[in-house]
Tab-separated table of C-alpha atoms and ligand atoms in Angstrom:
chain	number	residue	atom	x	y	z
A	1	MET	CA	-31.430	8.911	21.294
A	2	SER	CA	-30.638	10.049	18.005
A	3	ARG	CA	-28.207	7.998	15.800
A	4	THR	CA	-24.697	8.915	15.195
A	5	ASP	CA	-24.126	10.508	11.790
A	6	ILE	CA	-21.260	9.004	9.748
A	7	LEU	CA	-19.852	10.130	6.370
A	8	MET	CA	-18.734	7.538	3.771
A	9	THR	CA	-16.371	9.533	1.147
A	10	ALA	CA	-16.279	6.816	-1.467
A	11	PRO	CA	-18.042	3.563	-2.113
A	12	MET	CA	-16.671	0.533	0.124
A	13	MET	CA	-17.651	-3.095	0.070
A	14	PRO	CA	-20.947	-4.279	0.938
A	15	ILE	CA	-19.624	-5.701	4.340
A	16	VAL	CA	-18.674	-2.250	5.523
A	17	ILE	CA	-21.724	-0.572	4.204
A	18	GLU	CA	-24.071	-2.899	5.716
A	19	ALA	CA	-22.296	-2.806	9.261
A	20	LEU	CA	-22.415	1.074	9.319
A	21	ASP	CA	-25.919	1.195	8.156
A	22	LYS	CA	-26.900	-1.089	10.931
A	23	ALA	CA	-24.948	0.976	13.682
A	24	PHE	CA	-25.267	4.450	12.325
A	25	THR	CA	-26.864	6.916	9.997
A	26	LEU	CA	-24.588	6.731	7.163
A	27	HIS	CA	-24.231	9.372	4.524
A	28	ARG	CA	-22.924	8.615	1.044
A	29	LEU	CA	-20.910	11.562	-0.114
A	30	TRP	CA	-20.173	10.228	-3.673
A	31	GLU	CA	-24.037	9.802	-4.314
A	32	GLN	CA	-24.494	13.684	-3.861
A	33	SER	CA	-24.846	15.601	-7.098
A	34	ASP	CA	-24.245	19.039	-5.174
A	35	GLN	CA	-21.593	17.905	-2.568
A	36	ALA	CA	-21.077	21.320	-1.513
A	37	ALA	CA	-24.781	21.847	-0.481
A	38	PHE	CA	-24.953	18.364	1.085
A	39	LEU	CA	-21.864	19.168	3.189
A	40	LYS	CA	-23.348	22.535	4.445
A	41	ASP	CA	-26.582	20.699	5.301
A	42	VAL	CA	-25.163	17.710	6.731
A	43	GLY	CA	-21.425	18.385	7.610
A	44	PRO	CA	-22.083	19.806	10.931
A	45	ARG	CA	-23.741	16.612	12.210
A	46	ILE	CA	-20.926	14.249	11.157
A	47	ARG	CA	-19.134	12.561	13.995
A	48	GLY	CA	-17.311	9.822	12.141
A	49	ILE	CA	-15.733	9.317	8.673
A	50	ALA	CA	-15.120	6.142	6.538
A	51	THR	CA	-12.559	6.947	3.822
A	52	SER	CA	-10.236	5.175	1.298
A	53	THR	CA	-7.850	5.969	-1.633
A	54	LEU	CA	-10.827	6.029	-3.967
A	55	TYR	CA	-11.723	9.379	-2.492
A	56	GLY	CA	-8.337	10.864	-2.938
A	57	ARG	CA	-6.481	12.562	-0.200
A	58	LEU	CA	-8.638	13.849	2.661
A	59	GLU	CA	-7.594	17.049	3.775
A	60	ALA	CA	-8.343	20.237	5.891
A	61	SER	CA	-10.768	21.678	3.202
A	62	LEU	CA	-13.073	18.588	3.927
A	63	LEU	CA	-12.379	18.701	7.738
A	64	ASP	CA	-13.335	22.315	7.738
A	65	ARG	CA	-16.992	21.276	6.759
A	66	LEU	CA	-17.287	18.671	9.513
A	67	PRO	CA	-16.466	20.733	12.733
A	68	LYS	CA	-17.885	17.828	15.063
A	69	ALA	CA	-15.638	14.986	13.243
A	70	GLU	CA	-13.967	12.814	16.028
A	71	ILE	CA	-12.708	9.900	14.017
A	72	ILE	CA	-11.548	9.011	10.499
A	73	SER	CA	-11.486	5.443	9.909
A	74	SER	CA	-9.494	4.865	6.609
A	75	PHE	CA	-9.305	1.505	4.455
A	76	GLY	CA	-5.746	0.080	4.056
A	77	VAL	CA	-2.517	-0.048	6.001
A	78	GLY	CA	-1.049	2.839	4.377
A	79	TYR	CA	-2.882	5.992	5.094
A	80	ASP	CA	-1.083	8.619	3.077
A	81	ASN	CA	-4.525	9.420	1.617
A	82	VAL	CA	-5.437	10.983	4.936
A	83	ASP	CA	-3.611	14.344	6.431
A	84	ALA	CA	-3.127	12.584	9.709
A	85	VAL	CA	-1.149	15.374	11.380
A	86	GLU	CA	-3.923	17.972	10.359
A	87	ALA	CA	-6.400	15.630	11.954
A	88	GLY	CA	-4.336	15.318	15.089
A	89	THR	CA	-4.326	18.877	15.485
A	90	ARG	CA	-8.036	19.204	15.359
A	91	GLY	CA	-8.311	16.267	17.882
A	92	ILE	CA	-9.438	13.959	15.364
A	93	VAL	CA	-8.262	10.382	15.653
A	94	VAL	CA	-7.195	8.510	12.636
A	95	THR	CA	-7.432	4.771	12.080
A	96	ASN	CA	-5.949	2.387	9.601
A	97	THR	CA	-6.288	-1.479	8.825
A	98	PRO	CA	-2.715	-2.789	9.809
A	99	GLY	CA	-2.149	-6.538	10.678
A	100	VAL	CA	-5.149	-8.312	8.778
A	101	LEU	CA	-3.412	-7.956	5.234
A	102	ASP	CA	0.312	-8.897	6.163
A	103	ASP	CA	0.160	-12.406	4.616
A	104	GLU	CA	-1.795	-11.363	1.627
A	105	VAL	CA	0.735	-8.713	0.819
A	106	ALA	CA	3.620	-10.958	1.500
A	107	ASP	CA	2.370	-13.648	-0.558
A	108	LEU	CA	1.727	-11.214	-3.623
A	109	ALA	CA	5.391	-9.830	-3.291
A	110	ILE	CA	6.844	-13.305	-3.391
A	111	GLY	CA	4.453	-14.128	-6.560
A	112	LEU	CA	5.619	-10.987	-8.297
A	113	LEU	CA	9.160	-11.549	-7.467
A	114	LEU	CA	9.048	-14.921	-8.994
A	115	ALA	CA	7.090	-13.769	-11.827
A	116	THR	CA	9.645	-10.886	-12.414
A	117	LEU	CA	12.710	-13.084	-12.388
A	118	ARG	CA	11.388	-15.967	-14.203
A	119	LYS	CA	9.400	-13.962	-16.564
A	120	ILE	CA	6.203	-16.029	-15.637
A	121	PRO	CA	3.694	-13.603	-17.407
A	122	GLN	CA	5.929	-13.275	-20.421
A	123	ALA	CA	6.214	-17.023	-20.746
A	124	ASP	CA	2.294	-17.423	-20.400
A	125	ARG	CA	2.190	-14.809	-23.502
A	126	TYR	CA	4.713	-16.644	-25.446
A	127	LEU	CA	2.642	-19.884	-25.258
A	128	ARG	CA	-0.636	-18.219	-26.156
A	129	GLU	CA	1.074	-16.588	-29.018
A	130	GLY	CA	1.886	-19.958	-30.637
A	131	LYS	CA	5.796	-19.133	-30.270
A	132	TRP	CA	6.542	-22.191	-28.299
A	133	LEU	CA	5.775	-24.352	-31.617
A	134	LYS	CA	8.869	-22.552	-33.072
A	135	ALA	CA	11.228	-22.390	-30.313
A	136	PRO	CA	11.473	-23.005	-26.598
A	137	PHE	CA	11.255	-19.938	-24.256
A	138	PRO	CA	14.413	-18.196	-23.502
A	139	LEU	CA	16.256	-19.018	-20.395
A	140	SER	CA	15.586	-16.609	-17.436
A	141	ALA	CA	17.095	-15.130	-14.452
A	142	THR	CA	16.850	-16.865	-11.085
A	143	LEU	CA	16.305	-16.471	-7.270
A	144	ARG	CA	19.060	-18.863	-6.757
A	145	GLU	CA	21.962	-17.751	-4.561
A	146	LYS	CA	20.477	-14.129	-4.509
A	147	LYS	CA	20.963	-11.460	-1.763
A	148	VAL	CA	17.588	-9.764	-0.924
A	149	GLY	CA	17.261	-6.424	0.424
A	150	ILE	CA	13.896	-5.621	2.292
A	151	VAL	CA	13.283	-1.978	2.277
A	152	GLY	CA	10.889	-1.444	5.336
A	153	LEU	CA	11.133	-4.603	7.709
A	154	GLY	CA	8.060	-3.876	9.455
A	155	ARG	CA	4.864	-6.083	9.709
A	156	ILE	CA	4.594	-6.936	6.188
A	157	GLY	CA	8.478	-6.966	5.533
A	158	LYS	CA	8.821	-9.549	8.158
A	159	ALA	CA	5.786	-11.448	6.622
A	160	ILE	CA	8.011	-11.462	3.257
A	161	ALA	CA	11.088	-12.441	5.056
A	162	ARG	CA	9.633	-15.384	6.858
A	163	ARG	CA	8.724	-16.660	3.315
A	164	LEU	CA	11.908	-15.774	1.973
A	165	ALA	CA	13.515	-18.050	4.489
A	166	GLY	CA	12.126	-21.075	2.683
A	167	PHE	CA	13.906	-20.049	-0.640
A	168	ASP	CA	17.264	-20.248	0.977
A	169	VAL	CA	18.376	-16.776	0.228
A	170	ARG	CA	20.441	-14.222	2.204
A	171	ILE	CA	18.455	-11.190	3.614
A	172	ALA	CA	19.339	-7.667	4.655
A	173	TYR	CA	17.155	-4.814	5.455
A	174	HIS	CA	17.086	-0.993	5.604
A	175	GLY	CA	14.771	1.299	7.746
A	176	ARG	CA	15.460	4.313	10.017
A	177	THR	CA	16.376	2.278	12.807
A	178	GLN	CA	18.268	-0.953	13.536
A	179	GLN	CA	15.981	-3.518	15.235
A	180	ASP	CA	17.583	-5.366	18.130
A	181	ASP	CA	15.518	-8.591	17.732
A	182	VAL	CA	16.457	-9.365	14.119
A	183	ALA	CA	19.171	-11.258	12.945
A	184	PHE	CA	19.268	-9.822	9.519
A	185	THR	CA	22.297	-7.488	8.363
A	186	TYR	CA	21.006	-3.897	9.003
A	187	HIS	CA	22.015	-0.965	6.359
A	188	PRO	CA	21.617	2.373	7.608
A	189	THR	CA	21.363	3.787	4.179
A	190	ILE	CA	19.551	2.815	1.105
A	191	VAL	CA	22.394	2.858	-1.114
A	192	GLY	CA	24.395	0.558	1.138
A	193	LEU	CA	21.571	-1.818	1.147
A	194	ALA	CA	21.213	-1.539	-2.757
A	195	GLU	CA	25.018	-2.056	-3.186
A	196	ALA	CA	24.871	-5.313	-0.946
A	197	SER	CA	21.676	-6.725	-2.698
A	198	ASP	CA	20.572	-8.491	-5.961
A	199	ILE	CA	17.068	-7.735	-5.276
A	200	LEU	CA	15.291	-4.940	-3.332
A	201	ILE	CA	11.846	-5.580	-2.262
A	202	VAL	CA	10.186	-2.070	-1.136
A	203	ILE	CA	7.627	-2.190	1.553
A	204	THR	CA	7.765	0.920	3.603
A	205	PRO	CA	4.779	3.435	4.084
A	206	GLY	CA	4.187	6.296	1.268
A	207	GLY	CA	4.280	9.986	2.231
A	208	ALA	CA	6.770	12.465	2.507
A	209	SER	CA	9.467	10.701	4.479
A	210	THR	CA	9.993	7.895	1.932
A	211	LYS	CA	9.272	9.970	-1.180
A	212	HIS	CA	11.743	8.991	-3.867
A	213	LEU	CA	13.712	6.827	-1.286
A	214	ILE	CA	14.654	4.796	-4.479
A	215	ASN	CA	16.235	7.207	-6.660
A	216	ALA	CA	18.605	7.035	-9.554
A	217	GLU	CA	21.584	6.708	-7.028
A	218	ALA	CA	20.055	3.817	-5.232
A	219	LEU	CA	19.193	2.059	-8.809
A	220	LYS	CA	22.695	2.536	-10.023
A	221	ALA	CA	23.844	0.892	-6.850
A	222	LEU	CA	21.528	-1.974	-7.153
A	223	GLY	CA	23.378	-2.666	-10.336
A	224	SER	CA	22.785	-4.226	-13.938
A	225	ASN	CA	21.829	-7.713	-12.558
A	226	GLY	CA	19.473	-5.984	-9.840
A	227	VAL	CA	15.715	-6.338	-9.628
A	228	LEU	CA	13.424	-4.049	-7.870
A	229	ILE	CA	10.039	-5.216	-6.501
A	230	ASN	CA	7.614	-2.389	-5.261
A	231	VAL	CA	4.509	-3.262	-3.003
A	232	ALA	CA	4.623	-0.280	-0.966
A	233	ARG	CA	3.543	2.970	-2.703
A	234	GLY	CA	4.309	4.451	-5.909
A	235	SER	CA	5.913	7.688	-4.242
A	236	VAL	CA	8.568	5.743	-2.736
A	237	VAL	CA	10.384	5.193	-6.200
A	238	ASP	CA	11.422	7.913	-8.512
A	239	GLU	CA	9.404	6.678	-11.436
A	240	GLN	CA	11.058	8.576	-14.071
A	241	ALA	CA	14.484	7.444	-12.848
A	242	LEU	CA	13.175	3.968	-12.629
A	243	ILE	CA	12.084	4.071	-16.316
A	244	GLU	CA	15.397	5.322	-17.207
A	245	ALA	CA	17.376	2.704	-15.304
A	246	LEU	CA	15.252	-0.075	-17.008
A	247	LYS	CA	15.824	1.306	-20.521
A	248	SER	CA	19.559	1.974	-20.200
A	249	GLY	CA	20.155	-1.449	-18.359
A	250	THR	CA	21.258	0.095	-15.307
A	251	ILE	CA	19.096	-2.417	-13.530
A	252	LEU	CA	17.865	-5.805	-14.803
A	253	SER	CA	14.015	-5.591	-14.311
A	254	ALA	CA	11.079	-4.506	-11.979
A	255	GLY	CA	8.091	-6.031	-10.593
A	256	LEU	CA	5.553	-3.235	-9.771
A	257	ASP	CA	2.124	-3.275	-7.969
A	258	VAL	CA	2.142	0.324	-7.259
A	259	TYR	CA	2.483	3.699	-9.153
A	260	ASP	CA	2.847	7.516	-8.837
A	261	ASP	CA	-0.297	8.277	-10.452
A	262	GLU	CA	-2.976	5.254	-10.316
A	263	PRO	CA	-4.557	3.961	-12.218
A	264	ARG	CA	-2.596	5.735	-15.066
A	265	VAL	CA	0.560	3.882	-15.733
A	266	PRO	CA	3.210	5.676	-17.841
A	267	GLN	CA	3.187	4.179	-21.405
A	268	GLU	CA	7.002	4.058	-21.158
A	269	LEU	CA	6.561	1.226	-18.337
A	270	ILE	CA	4.007	-0.574	-20.354
A	271	ASP	CA	6.187	-0.712	-23.552
A	272	LEU	CA	8.923	-2.325	-21.512
A	273	GLU	CA	8.413	-6.256	-22.307
A	274	HIS	CA	10.775	-7.270	-19.495
A	275	VAL	CA	8.885	-5.628	-16.614
A	276	VAL	CA	6.019	-7.251	-14.558
A	277	LEU	CA	3.122	-4.630	-13.880
A	278	LEU	CA	0.279	-5.492	-11.486
A	279	PRO	CA	-2.838	-3.142	-10.984
A	280	HIS	CA	-2.141	-2.672	-7.321
A	281	ILE	CA	-3.673	-5.932	-6.182
A	282	ALA	CA	-1.349	-6.891	-3.158
A	283	SER	CA	-4.146	-7.252	-0.613
A	284	GLY	CA	-6.634	-7.771	-3.156
A	285	SER	CA	-8.378	-10.990	-2.170
A	286	VAL	CA	-11.798	-11.355	-1.213
A	287	HIS	CA	-11.070	-12.803	2.081
A	288	THR	CA	-8.350	-9.963	3.115
A	289	ARG	CA	-10.462	-7.100	1.653
A	290	ASN	CA	-13.351	-8.207	3.908
A	291	ALA	CA	-11.135	-8.460	6.785
A	292	MET	CA	-9.893	-4.966	6.219
A	293	GLY	CA	-13.437	-3.671	5.601
A	294	LYS	CA	-14.481	-5.277	8.859
A	295	LEU	CA	-11.764	-3.283	10.767
A	296	VAL	CA	-12.754	-0.125	9.222
A	297	ALA	CA	-16.354	-0.590	10.505
A	298	ASP	CA	-15.085	-2.018	13.979
A	299	ASN	CA	-13.108	0.983	14.617
A	300	LEU	CA	-15.920	3.387	14.087
A	301	ILE	CA	-18.339	0.994	16.146
A	302	SER	CA	-15.714	0.537	18.921
A	303	TRP	CA	-14.934	4.433	19.179
A	304	PHE	CA	-18.799	5.290	19.407
A	305	ASP	CA	-19.369	2.622	22.026
A	306	GLY	CA	-16.944	4.443	24.165
A	307	LYS	CA	-14.162	1.742	23.869
A	308	GLY	CA	-11.561	3.874	21.896
A	309	PRO	CA	-10.196	3.013	18.510
A	310	LEU	CA	-8.810	-0.244	17.574
A	311	THR	CA	-5.928	0.553	15.328
A	312	PRO	CA	-5.093	4.360	15.752
A	313	VAL	CA	-2.149	5.549	13.659
A	314	ALA	CA	1.034	6.714	14.970
A	315	GLU	CA	0.141	10.445	14.562
A	316	THR	CA	-2.953	10.209	16.589
A	317	PRO	CA	-2.442	7.904	19.548
A	318	TYR	CA	-5.446	7.098	21.644
A	319	THR	CA	-5.226	9.252	24.839
A	320	GLY	CA	-8.313	7.837	26.729
A	321	ARG	CA	-11.109	9.985	25.061
A	322	ALA	CA	-13.676	8.214	22.901
A	323	GLY	CA	-16.986	8.648	21.541
B	1	A2R	O1	12.076	3.323	9.617
B	1	A2R	P1	11.666	2.230	10.632
B	1	A2R	O2	12.874	1.625	11.448
B	1	A2R	O3	10.566	2.828	11.531
B	1	A2R	O4	11.116	1.104	9.982
B	1	A2R	C1	9.856	1.245	9.107
B	1	A2R	C2	10.064	1.603	7.684
B	1	A2R	N1	10.042	2.807	7.330
B	1	A2R	C3	11.054	3.536	6.786
B	1	A2R	N2	12.154	2.992	6.258
B	1	A2R	C4	12.967	3.903	5.675
B	1	A2R	N3	12.863	5.241	5.434
B	1	A2R	C5	11.439	5.686	6.060
B	1	A2R	N4	11.502	7.093	5.951
B	1	A2R	C6	10.645	4.654	6.856
B	1	A2R	N5	9.588	4.909	7.422
B	1	A2R	C7	9.213	3.809	7.636
B	1	A2R	O5	8.833	0.935	7.094
B	1	A2R	C8	9.167	-0.209	9.163
B	1	A2R	O6	9.981	-1.165	9.245
B	1	A2R	C9	8.397	-0.336	7.895
B	1	A2R	C10	6.909	-0.122	8.037
B	1	A2R	O7	6.449	-1.072	8.669
B	1	A2R	P2	5.006	-1.185	9.347
B	1	A2R	O8	4.558	0.322	10.057
B	1	A2R	O9	4.754	-2.239	10.288
B	1	A2R	O10	3.877	-1.082	8.327
B	1	A2R	P3	3.382	-2.188	7.467
B	1	A2R	O11	2.054	-2.677	8.045
B	1	A2R	O12	4.436	-3.400	7.143
B	1	A2R	O13	2.806	-1.618	6.044
B	1	A2R	C11	3.886	-1.052	5.169
B	1	A2R	C12	3.287	-0.287	3.992
B	1	A2R	C13	1.963	0.379	4.082
B	1	A2R	O14	2.302	1.630	4.842
B	1	A2R	C14	1.678	0.556	2.845
B	1	A2R	O15	2.324	1.675	2.040
B	1	A2R	C15	1.943	-0.677	2.163
B	1	A2R	O16	2.933	-1.333	3.059
B	1	A2R	O17	0.982	-1.755	2.061
């Protein structure tokens, strides 16, 4: 029996490549000098796709070249890099990597929050620049007695809330729906949550439904002592409105792991000394990225074993057909 043909759109970690090479005939799109010719030749045989944000957005134009595609296995819990609705209309199941990164992202969110409030990177720079020899580092803001609003109390949001419980802060949240089994105060509007919070931690999915959820009005409501932490997607925050709010003192500070046009970060943000900027590292430990990679491979293996996808996304629920 011939082996199943799988297309990988962009390079992935060795753990994924090795697992897929073992189980399937793996085709590497990024290595092709003439991708159009390659897709014309191999595209009609491809039944599964492994993709990530490194490829960019996977849209109808690529799927047109892959008429036998059955499954798209995407690296990461956020899958705004795949047009899942379009895939669904073609009968293609989309999978992501939820669950295995919750604790890692939550750890980083707390680290970024403390780094932003207590100016940890700035203090490190201060020491290295020899400034401590002349004067002590200026006093900072604090997490003491703060009200924290979690925007998106899902798997990762709840992992953040569990950690915050140890910091003795008040927690509230916003989402489209109130959760019955949650004791935290629910705010049906983002402005309502921002008004009631000193700190907003954003951890929703990206995509159209959350685009610019954090806008100028929400930032104004957060207020001049307010701090914004974004570990979700750059698109959830109106980046230009945020820059204005940081420059004008509409809010105090921000800790960001994600941006509109990664890996390009606006110079205006880089120039702001009181902001902490990370290069999208929230899930970026060897341990967790390997777990995510394994799930990318396992979704494809399970599907072509006839056992269905392990973690299909909401837009393409499993209906009993597989491999
Ligand atoms: O809206 P709800 O009640 O379904 O709550 C979800 C919330 N959410 C939203 N909140 C406000 N406006 C929206 N348009 C909206 N859409 C979704 O975000 C839910 O509480 C949360 C997402 O939770 P999970 O689906 O469990 O996602 P997980 O694994 O926590 O990851 C969140 C995101 C990823 O999509 C990546 O963008 C990032 O974290 O790494």
